[in-house]
Coordinates of C-alpha atoms and ligand atoms in Angstrom, one line a residue:
M1 CA 79.2 146.4 60.4
P2 CA 80.4 144.7 57.1
I3 CA 81.2 141.1 57.4
K4 CA 84.9 140.4 57.2
I5 CA 87.2 137.8 58.1
L6 CA 88.6 138.1 61.8
D7 CA 92.4 139.1 62.3
P8 CA 94.4 136.0 63.0
Q9 CA 95.4 137.6 66.5
I10 CA 91.7 137.8 67.4
V11 CA 91.1 134.3 66.1
S12 CA 93.8 132.8 68.3
R13 CA 92.4 134.7 71.4
I14 CA 89.0 133.3 70.9
A15 CA 90.2 129.9 70.1
A16 CA 92.5 130.0 73.4
G17 CA 89.5 130.7 75.3
E18 CA 88.0 127.3 74.5
V19 CA 91.1 125.2 75.8
V20 CA 92.3 127.7 78.5
E21 CA 89.5 128.3 80.9
R22 CA 91.4 128.9 84.2
P23 CA 94.8 128.2 85.5
A24 CA 93.9 124.7 86.2
S25 CA 93.3 124.0 82.4
V26 CA 97.0 125.0 81.8
V27 CA 98.1 122.6 84.5
K28 CA 95.9 119.7 82.8
E29 CA 97.1 120.5 79.0
L30 CA 100.9 120.7 80.3
V31 CA 100.8 117.5 82.4
E32 CA 99.0 115.6 79.6
N33 CA 101.8 116.7 77.2
S34 CA 104.2 115.4 79.9
L35 CA 102.4 112.1 80.1
D36 CA 102.1 111.8 76.2
A37 CA 106.0 112.2 76.3
G38 CA 106.3 109.1 78.3
S39 CA 107.7 110.9 81.4
S40 CA 108.2 109.0 84.5
Q41 CA 108.6 112.1 86.8
I42 CA 106.4 115.2 86.4
S43 CA 106.6 118.2 88.6
V44 CA 104.1 121.1 88.8
E45 CA 105.0 124.4 90.5
V46 CA 102.4 127.2 90.8
R47 CA 102.3 130.7 92.4
G48 CA 99.7 133.1 92.8
G49 CA 96.8 130.9 92.0
G50 CA 98.6 129.8 88.9
V51 CA 98.2 133.4 87.5
S52 CA 101.6 134.5 88.4
L53 CA 103.4 131.3 87.4
I54 CA 102.8 127.5 86.4
R55 CA 105.9 125.4 85.8
V56 CA 105.6 121.8 84.6
T57 CA 108.9 119.9 84.3
D58 CA 109.3 116.4 82.9
N59 CA 111.6 113.8 82.0
G60 CA 110.0 112.8 78.8
V61 CA 111.2 112.4 75.3
G62 CA 111.5 116.1 74.8
I63 CA 111.1 118.1 71.4
P64 CA 113.7 117.8 68.8
S65 CA 115.8 120.9 68.3
G66 CA 114.2 121.7 64.9
E67 CA 110.7 121.5 66.2
V68 CA 110.7 123.7 69.0
E69 CA 109.1 126.9 67.5
L70 CA 106.7 124.5 65.4
V71 CA 104.9 123.4 68.5
F72 CA 103.5 127.0 69.0
Q73 CA 101.7 126.9 65.8
R74 CA 98.2 126.0 65.8
Y75 CA 97.4 122.5 64.7
A76 CA 101.1 121.4 64.9
T77 CA 101.0 117.9 66.7
S78 CA 103.2 114.9 66.5
K79 CA 100.4 112.6 67.8
I80 CA 98.1 112.2 64.8
A81 CA 98.9 112.5 61.1
S82 CA 95.8 111.4 59.2
L83 CA 91.9 111.2 59.4
D84 CA 92.3 107.5 60.2
D85 CA 94.4 108.3 63.2
L86 CA 91.7 110.5 64.7
E87 CA 89.5 107.3 64.8
S88 CA 91.9 105.6 67.3
I89 CA 93.5 108.1 69.3
S90 CA 95.7 106.6 72.1
S91 CA 97.6 109.9 73.2
L92 CA 95.9 112.4 75.6
G93 CA 96.6 115.2 73.2
F94 CA 96.0 115.2 69.4
R95 CA 94.8 118.6 68.3
G96 CA 98.0 120.7 68.5
E97 CA 96.0 123.5 70.2
A98 CA 97.2 123.5 73.7
L99 CA 100.6 125.3 73.4
P100 CA 99.5 127.9 70.9
S101 CA 96.4 128.7 73.0
I102 CA 98.5 129.0 76.2
A103 CA 101.1 131.3 74.4
A104 CA 98.2 133.4 73.0
V105 CA 97.0 134.4 76.5
A106 CA 100.3 134.2 78.8
Q107 CA 104.0 134.8 78.6
V108 CA 105.7 131.3 77.8
D109 CA 109.1 130.0 78.2
I110 CA 110.1 126.4 77.1
V111 CA 113.3 124.5 77.6
T112 CA 113.6 121.2 76.2
C113 CA 116.3 118.6 75.3
A114 CA 115.2 115.6 73.1
T115 CA 116.3 112.0 73.5
G116 CA 119.7 111.5 71.8
E117 CA 120.5 115.2 71.7
S118 CA 123.4 116.6 73.5
A119 CA 122.1 120.2 74.2
G120 CA 118.9 121.7 75.1
N121 CA 117.1 124.7 73.7
Y122 CA 114.9 127.4 74.9
L123 CA 112.4 129.7 73.4
S124 CA 110.5 132.7 74.9
L125 CA 107.2 133.8 73.5
K126 CA 105.2 137.0 74.1
E127 CA 101.7 137.1 72.9
G128 CA 102.4 134.1 70.9
I129 CA 105.5 135.5 69.1
A130 CA 108.9 134.0 69.6
V131 CA 111.1 136.8 71.2
N132 CA 114.1 134.9 72.3
R133 CA 115.8 131.7 71.5
G134 CA 119.0 129.7 72.0
S135 CA 120.5 126.5 73.4
Q136 CA 120.8 125.7 77.0
A137 CA 122.1 122.8 78.8
R138 CA 119.3 120.5 80.3
S139 CA 118.9 116.9 81.0
Q140 CA 116.4 115.1 78.6
G141 CA 112.9 116.3 79.1
T142 CA 110.9 119.5 79.0
T143 CA 110.1 122.5 81.2
V144 CA 107.3 124.8 80.2
T145 CA 106.9 128.0 82.4
V146 CA 103.8 130.0 82.0
R147 CA 103.8 133.6 83.4
N148 CA 101.1 136.3 83.9
L149 CA 98.2 134.2 82.6
F150 CA 95.4 136.3 81.3
R151 CA 97.1 139.6 81.8
S152 CA 96.1 140.5 78.1
V153 CA 92.6 139.3 78.8
P154 CA 91.2 141.3 81.5
A155 CA 87.7 139.7 81.0
R156 CA 89.1 136.4 81.9
L157 CA 91.1 137.5 84.8
K158 CA 88.0 139.1 86.4
F159 CA 86.2 135.9 86.2
L160 CA 88.7 134.0 88.2
K161 CA 88.0 133.0 91.7
S162 CA 90.1 133.7 94.6
P163 CA 93.7 132.2 94.5
A164 CA 92.7 129.5 97.1
T165 CA 89.9 128.3 94.8
E166 CA 92.1 128.3 91.8
N167 CA 94.7 126.3 93.5
S168 CA 92.1 123.9 94.8
H169 CA 91.2 123.2 91.1
I170 CA 94.9 122.9 90.3
A171 CA 95.4 120.4 93.2
N172 CA 92.4 118.5 91.9
V173 CA 94.0 118.1 88.4
A174 CA 97.3 117.2 89.9
S175 CA 95.6 114.9 92.2
Q176 CA 93.6 113.1 89.4
Y177 CA 96.4 112.5 87.2
A178 CA 98.4 111.1 90.1
L179 CA 95.6 108.6 90.5
A180 CA 95.5 107.8 86.8
F181 CA 99.2 107.2 86.5
P182 CA 100.5 105.6 89.6
E183 CA 103.7 104.6 88.0
V184 CA 104.6 108.3 87.6
K185 CA 106.2 110.4 90.1
F186 CA 104.1 113.4 90.5
T187 CA 104.9 116.4 92.7
L188 CA 102.8 119.6 93.1
S189 CA 104.1 122.6 94.9
I190 CA 102.0 125.6 95.6
D191 CA 103.7 129.0 96.7
G192 CA 106.8 127.1 97.6
R193 CA 105.0 124.4 99.7
T194 CA 104.8 120.8 98.4
V195 CA 101.2 119.8 98.6
L196 CA 101.5 116.5 96.9
R197 CA 104.1 113.9 96.1
T198 CA 103.4 110.3 94.9
P199 CA 106.2 107.8 94.9
G200 CA 105.5 106.5 91.3
S201 CA 105.6 102.9 92.5
G202 CA 102.8 101.7 89.9
Q203 CA 100.6 100.7 92.8
L204 CA 97.3 102.6 92.7
I205 CA 97.0 102.2 96.4
D206 CA 100.2 104.4 97.0
S207 CA 98.7 107.3 95.0
V208 CA 95.4 106.8 97.0
I209 CA 97.3 107.3 100.2
E210 CA 98.9 110.3 99.1
V211 CA 96.0 112.0 97.5
Y212 CA 93.2 111.0 99.9
G213 CA 95.1 110.0 103.0
L214 CA 95.2 106.9 105.3
E215 CA 91.5 106.9 106.4
I216 CA 90.3 106.4 102.8
A217 CA 93.2 104.3 101.9
R218 CA 92.5 101.7 104.6
N219 CA 88.9 101.4 103.5
I220 CA 89.1 101.1 99.9
L221 CA 88.4 97.9 97.8
E222 CA 89.8 96.8 94.6
V223 CA 87.7 96.5 91.5
S224 CA 89.8 93.7 89.9
R225 CA 91.1 90.3 90.6
G226 CA 94.7 91.0 90.9
D227 CA 96.5 92.9 93.8
R228 CA 98.2 95.4 91.5
G229 CA 97.7 99.0 90.0
W230 CA 95.7 98.9 86.9
E231 CA 96.5 95.3 86.1
G232 CA 94.3 92.3 86.7
E233 CA 91.4 94.1 85.2
I234 CA 88.0 92.7 84.9
A235 CA 87.3 92.1 81.3
T236 CA 83.9 92.3 79.3
S237 CA 84.7 91.4 75.7
S238 CA 87.0 94.2 74.4
L239 CA 86.4 96.2 77.6
S240 CA 87.9 96.1 81.0
V241 CA 87.3 97.9 84.4
A242 CA 89.7 98.3 87.1
G243 CA 90.3 100.6 90.1
M244 CA 89.4 101.0 93.5
V245 CA 86.1 101.9 95.4
G246 CA 85.5 102.9 99.0
S247 CA 83.7 100.8 101.3
P248 CA 80.2 102.3 102.3
A249 CA 81.8 103.2 105.7
I250 CA 83.6 106.1 104.0
S251 CA 80.9 107.5 102.2
R252 CA 81.2 111.4 101.5
S253 CA 78.6 114.0 101.2
S254 CA 79.8 115.3 97.8
R255 CA 80.5 113.5 94.4
G256 CA 83.9 115.0 94.5
Y257 CA 85.4 111.6 95.2
L258 CA 84.4 110.1 92.0
S259 CA 87.3 109.9 89.5
F260 CA 86.8 108.5 86.1
F261 CA 89.3 107.6 83.3
V262 CA 89.0 106.1 80.0
N263 CA 92.2 104.8 78.7
R264 CA 93.5 106.8 81.6
R265 CA 92.2 110.1 80.1
W266 CA 90.6 112.0 83.2
I267 CA 86.9 112.6 82.1
S268 CA 83.6 113.6 83.6
S269 CA 80.7 111.4 83.0
R270 CA 77.3 111.2 84.4
L271 CA 76.7 107.9 82.9
L272 CA 79.8 106.4 84.9
A273 CA 78.8 108.3 88.1
W274 CA 75.2 106.7 87.8
A275 CA 76.7 103.3 87.1
V276 CA 78.8 103.4 90.3
E277 CA 76.1 105.0 92.4
E278 CA 73.7 102.2 91.2
A279 CA 76.4 99.7 92.3
Y280 CA 76.0 101.2 95.7
H281 CA 72.2 100.9 95.8
G282 CA 71.0 100.0 99.2
L283 CA 74.5 100.4 100.7
L284 CA 74.5 104.1 101.3
M285 CA 72.7 106.6 103.2
T286 CA 70.4 109.1 101.1
G287 CA 72.5 111.9 100.3
K288 CA 75.8 110.2 100.6
H289 CA 78.2 109.3 97.7
P290 CA 80.9 106.7 97.3
V291 CA 84.6 107.1 96.9
A292 CA 85.7 105.6 93.6
I293 CA 88.6 105.6 91.1
I294 CA 87.8 103.8 87.9
N295 CA 89.6 103.2 84.7
I296 CA 88.0 101.8 81.7
S297 CA 90.1 100.3 79.1
L298 CA 88.7 99.7 75.7
P299 CA 89.9 99.8 72.1
A300 CA 90.4 103.5 70.9
K301 CA 88.1 102.9 68.1
E302 CA 85.0 102.4 70.4
L303 CA 85.2 105.8 71.7
D304 CA 85.2 109.3 70.5
V305 CA 87.5 111.7 72.6
N306 CA 86.9 114.5 70.1
I307 CA 83.6 115.9 71.5
H308 CA 84.7 118.4 74.0
P309 CA 87.1 121.4 73.8
A310 CA 89.0 120.5 76.9
K311 CA 88.7 116.8 75.9
S312 CA 87.1 116.1 79.3
E313 CA 84.2 114.1 77.9
V314 CA 84.1 111.2 75.7
K315 CA 81.2 109.4 73.7
F316 CA 81.0 105.7 74.2
Q317 CA 80.1 103.6 71.0
N318 CA 78.1 101.3 73.3
E319 CA 77.0 103.1 76.4
R320 CA 75.1 100.2 77.8
L321 CA 77.8 98.0 77.7
V322 CA 80.0 100.5 79.4
F323 CA 77.4 101.1 82.1
G324 CA 76.7 97.4 82.8
A325 CA 80.4 96.6 83.1
V326 CA 81.2 99.3 85.4
Q327 CA 78.1 98.6 87.7
K328 CA 78.9 95.0 87.7
A329 CA 82.6 95.4 88.7
V330 CA 82.0 97.7 91.3
R331 CA 78.9 95.9 92.8
R332 CA 81.0 92.7 92.9
A333 CA 84.0 94.4 94.6
L334 CA 81.5 95.7 97.3
I335 CA 79.5 92.4 97.8
E336 CA 82.0 89.7 97.4
L337 CA 85.0 91.3 99.0
A338 CA 83.2 93.2 101.8
P339 CA 79.7 92.1 102.6
A340 CA 78.2 95.2 104.5
P341 CA 74.7 95.4 106.3
K342 CA 72.2 96.8 103.9
I343 CA 70.9 100.2 104.7
E344 CA 67.4 98.7 104.8
E345 CA 68.4 96.5 107.7
V346 CA 69.7 99.5 109.8
A347 CA 67.3 102.0 108.5
T348 CA 64.8 101.5 111.6
T349 CA 67.6 102.8 113.9
Y350 CA 69.1 105.5 111.8
T351 CA 68.0 107.1 108.7
A352 CA 70.1 110.1 107.4
P353 CA 68.1 113.1 106.2
S354 CA 68.0 113.1 102.5
A355 CA 70.5 114.9 100.3
P356 CA 71.9 117.0 103.0
S357 CA 74.6 118.4 101.0
R358 CA 72.7 119.6 98.0
T359 CA 73.0 123.2 98.9
L360 CA 76.5 122.8 100.1
W361 CA 78.2 121.8 96.9
A362 CA 75.7 123.3 94.3
S363 CA 77.6 126.6 94.5
V364 CA 81.0 125.3 93.7
G365 CA 82.2 126.9 90.4
A366 CA 78.9 128.9 90.3
G367 CA 79.1 132.6 90.4
H368 CA 76.3 133.1 92.9
S369 CA 75.2 131.5 96.1
P370 CA 72.1 129.2 96.2
A371 CA 72.6 128.5 99.7
S372 CA 71.6 131.9 101.1
S373 CA 68.0 131.2 101.2
P374 CA 65.9 128.0 101.6
P375 CA 65.6 127.1 98.0
V376 CA 62.0 125.7 98.1
A377 CA 60.4 127.8 100.7
S378 CA 58.0 130.2 99.2
P379 CA 57.2 133.4 101.1
T380 CA 53.6 132.4 101.6
L381 CA 54.8 129.4 103.6
V382 CA 56.6 131.4 106.2
F383 CA 54.5 131.8 109.1
S384 CA 54.7 131.7 112.8
L385 CA 53.8 128.6 114.8
P386 CA 51.0 128.9 117.2
A387 CA 51.5 127.2 120.7
L388 CA 51.4 123.4 120.3
R389 CA 50.5 120.6 122.7
L390 CA 52.3 117.4 122.3
L391 CA 50.5 114.0 121.5
G392 CA 53.3 111.8 121.1
Q393 CA 56.2 110.4 118.6
L394 CA 55.6 108.6 115.6
S395 CA 58.1 106.0 114.3
S396 CA 60.7 107.4 116.3
S397 CA 61.0 110.1 113.8
Y398 CA 57.9 112.3 113.9
M399 CA 56.3 114.5 116.6
I400 CA 52.5 114.5 116.6
A401 CA 51.2 117.8 118.1
E402 CA 47.8 119.6 118.2
G403 CA 47.5 123.4 117.7
P404 CA 44.4 125.7 117.8
D405 CA 43.8 124.9 114.1
G406 CA 44.3 121.2 113.8
L407 CA 47.2 118.6 113.7
Y408 CA 50.9 119.1 113.3
L409 CA 53.1 116.1 112.1
I410 CA 56.8 117.5 112.8
D411 CA 60.0 115.9 111.5
Q412 CA 62.1 115.9 114.6
H413 CA 65.6 116.1 112.7
A414 CA 64.6 118.8 110.2
A415 CA 63.1 120.8 113.1
H416 CA 66.1 120.4 115.2
E417 CA 68.2 121.4 112.2
R418 CA 66.3 124.7 111.8
I419 CA 66.6 125.6 115.5
L420 CA 70.4 124.8 115.7
F421 CA 70.9 126.8 112.4
E422 CA 69.4 129.7 113.7
K423 CA 70.9 129.5 117.0
I424 CA 74.4 129.0 115.5
K425 CA 74.1 132.0 113.3
H426 CA 73.0 134.0 116.1
Q427 CA 75.7 132.9 118.3
S428 CA 78.4 133.4 115.8
S429 CA 77.6 136.8 114.9
H430 CA 77.2 138.0 118.6
Q431 CA 80.6 136.0 119.3
E432 CA 78.7 133.8 122.0
V433 CA 79.5 130.5 120.6
E434 CA 80.0 127.7 123.1
V435 CA 83.4 125.9 122.8
Q436 CA 84.4 122.5 123.9
G437 CA 88.2 122.1 124.4
L438 CA 89.3 118.5 123.4
L439 CA 91.2 116.6 126.1
E440 CA 94.1 116.1 123.8
P441 CA 94.4 118.0 120.4
V442 CA 93.5 115.8 117.5
T443 CA 95.4 115.9 114.1
L444 CA 93.2 116.2 111.1
E445 CA 94.7 115.0 107.8
V446 CA 93.1 116.4 104.5
N447 CA 93.7 115.8 100.9
P448 CA 95.5 118.6 98.7
K449 CA 92.3 120.0 97.5
Q450 CA 90.7 120.2 101.0
D451 CA 94.0 121.7 102.1
E452 CA 93.9 124.6 99.7
V453 CA 90.4 125.7 101.3
L454 CA 91.3 124.9 104.9
K455 CA 94.5 126.8 104.8
S456 CA 92.6 130.0 104.0
Q457 CA 89.6 129.3 106.1
Y458 CA 90.8 127.7 109.4
E459 CA 91.1 131.1 111.3
N460 CA 87.6 131.9 110.1
L461 CA 86.4 128.9 111.7
A462 CA 87.2 130.0 115.2
E463 CA 83.9 132.3 115.2
F464 CA 82.0 128.8 115.2
G465 CA 84.1 127.4 117.9
F466 CA 86.6 125.4 116.1
S467 CA 90.2 125.9 117.4
I468 CA 92.4 124.9 114.3
E469 CA 96.2 125.2 113.6
P470 CA 98.3 124.1 110.7
F471 CA 100.7 121.3 111.8
G472 CA 102.7 120.6 108.9
D473 CA 102.0 118.6 105.7
R474 CA 98.2 118.7 105.0
T475 CA 97.7 118.2 108.7
Y476 CA 96.1 120.5 111.4
L477 CA 95.8 120.2 115.0
V478 CA 92.3 120.6 116.3
R479 CA 92.2 121.8 120.0
A480 CA 88.5 122.8 120.4
V481 CA 85.1 122.2 118.5
P482 CA 81.8 123.7 118.9
V483 CA 79.9 122.3 122.0
L484 CA 77.2 121.3 119.7
L485 CA 79.6 118.9 117.8
H486 CA 81.3 117.4 120.9
K487 CA 81.4 113.6 120.6
K488 CA 79.9 114.1 117.1
D489 CA 81.6 113.8 113.7
W490 CA 83.2 117.3 113.7
A491 CA 85.9 116.0 111.4
G492 CA 83.1 115.2 109.0
V493 CA 81.9 118.8 109.1
L494 CA 85.4 120.0 108.4
R495 CA 85.9 117.9 105.5
E496 CA 82.4 118.6 104.1
L497 CA 83.2 122.4 104.3
C498 CA 86.6 121.9 102.5
D499 CA 85.0 119.9 99.8
S500 CA 82.7 122.9 98.9
P501 CA 84.9 125.8 98.6
S502 CA 83.4 129.0 99.2
G503 CA 83.3 131.7 96.4
G504 CA 84.7 134.2 99.0
D505 CA 81.5 135.6 99.9
K506 CA 81.4 135.8 103.6
G507 CA 77.6 135.3 104.1
D508 CA 77.8 132.2 101.9
W509 CA 80.5 130.9 104.1
V510 CA 78.8 131.5 107.3
E511 CA 75.5 129.8 105.9
K512 CA 77.5 126.7 104.8
V513 CA 79.2 126.4 108.2
A514 CA 76.0 126.9 110.2
I515 CA 74.1 124.4 108.0
S516 CA 76.8 121.7 108.3
I517 CA 77.1 122.0 112.0
A518 CA 73.3 122.0 112.4
C519 CA 72.9 119.0 110.3
H520 CA 75.6 116.9 112.0
S521 CA 74.4 117.9 115.5
A522 CA 70.7 117.7 115.2
V523 CA 68.7 114.7 116.7
R524 CA 68.3 111.9 114.1
A525 CA 65.3 110.3 112.5
G526 CA 65.0 107.0 114.4
Q527 CA 65.8 108.3 117.7
V528 CA 63.4 107.9 120.6
L529 CA 62.7 111.1 122.5
T530 CA 61.1 111.5 125.8
D531 CA 58.0 113.7 126.2
D532 CA 60.2 116.4 127.8
E533 CA 62.5 116.4 125.1
M534 CA 59.9 116.7 122.5
R535 CA 58.0 119.5 124.3
E536 CA 61.4 121.3 124.6
L537 CA 62.0 120.9 120.8
I538 CA 58.4 122.2 120.0
R539 CA 59.0 125.1 122.4
Q540 CA 62.2 126.1 120.5
L541 CA 60.6 125.7 117.1
E542 CA 57.9 128.1 118.1
Q543 CA 60.6 130.8 118.6
V544 CA 62.5 130.5 115.3
A545 CA 62.2 132.9 112.5
I546 CA 61.4 130.3 109.8
P547 CA 59.9 127.2 111.5
N548 CA 58.5 125.4 108.6
T549 CA 61.5 124.5 106.6
C550 CA 65.0 123.0 107.5
P551 CA 68.0 125.2 106.3
H552 CA 68.2 123.0 103.3
G553 CA 64.7 124.2 102.3
R554 CA 62.7 120.9 103.1
P555 CA 59.6 121.2 105.1
T556 CA 59.8 120.5 108.8
M557 CA 56.1 119.9 109.3
I558 CA 52.9 118.8 107.7
H559 CA 49.7 120.7 109.0
L560 CA 46.2 119.5 108.5
N561 CA 43.7 122.0 109.7
S562 CA 40.3 121.2 111.0
G563 CA 38.6 122.0 107.7
Q564 CA 41.1 119.5 105.9
L565 CA 40.4 116.9 108.5
E566 CA 36.6 117.2 108.1
R567 CA 36.9 117.0 104.3
E568 CA 39.1 113.9 104.9
F569 CA 36.5 112.4 107.1
G570 CA 33.7 113.3 104.7
R571 CA 32.0 115.5 107.1
T572 CA 31.3 118.4 104.7
Ligands
ADP1 P1 98.9 118.2 71.2 O1 99.2 117.5 72.7 O2 97.6 118.1 70.9 O3 99.9 117.5 70.2 P2 100.1 120.6 72.0 O4 99.9 121.9 71.7 O5 99.7 120.4 73.4 O6 99.3 119.7 71.2 O7 101.6 120.2 71.9 C1 102.1 120.3 70.6 C2 103.3 119.2 70.4 O8 104.5 119.7 71.1 C3 102.9 117.8 70.7 O9 102.3 117.1 69.8 C4 104.4 117.4 71.0 O10 104.9 117.0 70.0 C5 105.0 118.5 71.6 N1 105.0 118.7 73.2 C6 104.4 119.5 73.9 N2 104.8 119.3 75.2 C7 105.9 118.4 75.2 C8 106.4 117.7 76.2 N3 106.4 118.1 77.6 N4 107.5 116.8 75.9 C9 107.7 116.4 74.6 N5 107.0 116.8 73.5 C10 106.1 118.0 73.8
MG2 MG1 98.8 118.6 74.2

């Protein structure tokens, strides 16, 4: 094909793909515009996973009547004017790309009324071209309605996940901005149900209560001296760190509870996640992650926000300074405000398995399921276990056994996990799950993101022994749980499952549920077992299909055959 300049329509479609990846990106851009417009109230309404409808309404400064059409032109922005402005961006938007990009891949209607104007204006666009305009009564502010997202881009539409998954991404965006801007009243409604409503009190804790619920809010510590929202920040030269962090008692099995904002722009940052996790060093079980909401304020010129198409990453001029300040501020909150026992001190009685959730959340957003087979087990390792004779227990964590061919050191937790995992899968597929009714139904409160998953999955959990029914606003009644989880942390299992939405693949989901139940109900390392209990465990391990790895793929045992023993003792 000869080289030629692309048609403007193709150019805008390609460019739109960078900004608008999925419905949640549209919500993010529109909410950022509302925040830049100084709104104190922002409501987000979505239908059909955001594909049928996204509507964001605000009470911000509005768009002057003469400029309504201009905002849909690429690179039209009121936020920067010169190259110098790019060096110190204080608004969330600055490229003038969002509205034209959205209009290129959806049908858009805008109604806006600017400060000081007596009447509002509306404009409708199809495929980025204005098709209708006029004046319309409206109080100050802007409403943008986006319909039929990606209808003209079937490739994108195909790539979207189930409405439940898209809703959970949208709920996450709204939740993050509700945390970043506690002074703004946010509401989010999904298919006509209000799933998030913050009071706009300016107190971060009020947003935390609405987004994460009371359990987390009761166990959260302030990363600053004052007792107010983002005020009273800890300052290190030009930089300050503020926010809230969860006490180690409410650690989570995914990193989904880490929120970072830089000058209140929501970003993802490995650097900051690492800094926070460093601050928890020695306070969390292996595989557990903290709850943290951190805002870093620093002069805009010490930061490059223009490095990512969706503006969701930033580059700090001085990464070491930022890392150190965050780590210190969080550590101080944890140590000074809430002295907690160090994990080393309790490790002798209880050690959690390492990284139990890796396979649980690795599949979020990925198109395939990494959880369906043990990741590190190679086929040659799969073998059947001979009859073993128990010799004893080591460190209350390992069983020592002898077989016809040498010595076996078996990790009791990993082995039990494997046994339970296979049992749960068998029972659920044969509808033989043992169920334990609770004496009284227990209410389970979940965050908006978890709600989106649980809503679509609670009925499917019946085959594993959970009896769950919706009970109003983000609350569910739990009437029965699998026998295996009776008196165990079944609520933790449910939250863990909701934190890792399934891509819709049934096998993937079954695997996840079975892993989570097995992990939470297996005997722990550090638990003293009687000889009879150990013999029973070994007998059951002899029967399973894959005895040598736990469902996460870690080894359950170390085997030393007689040849290896002889070599170790130098007898050959
Ligand atoms: P950017 O935010 O990068 O400037 P956008 O395409 O998102 O680019 O928006 C273009 C312009 O439209 C903004 O600069 C702003 O002037 C105006 N605008 C968009 N949304 C709103 C809103 N909700 N309230 C007031 N003005 C808005
Ligand atoms: Mg914008």
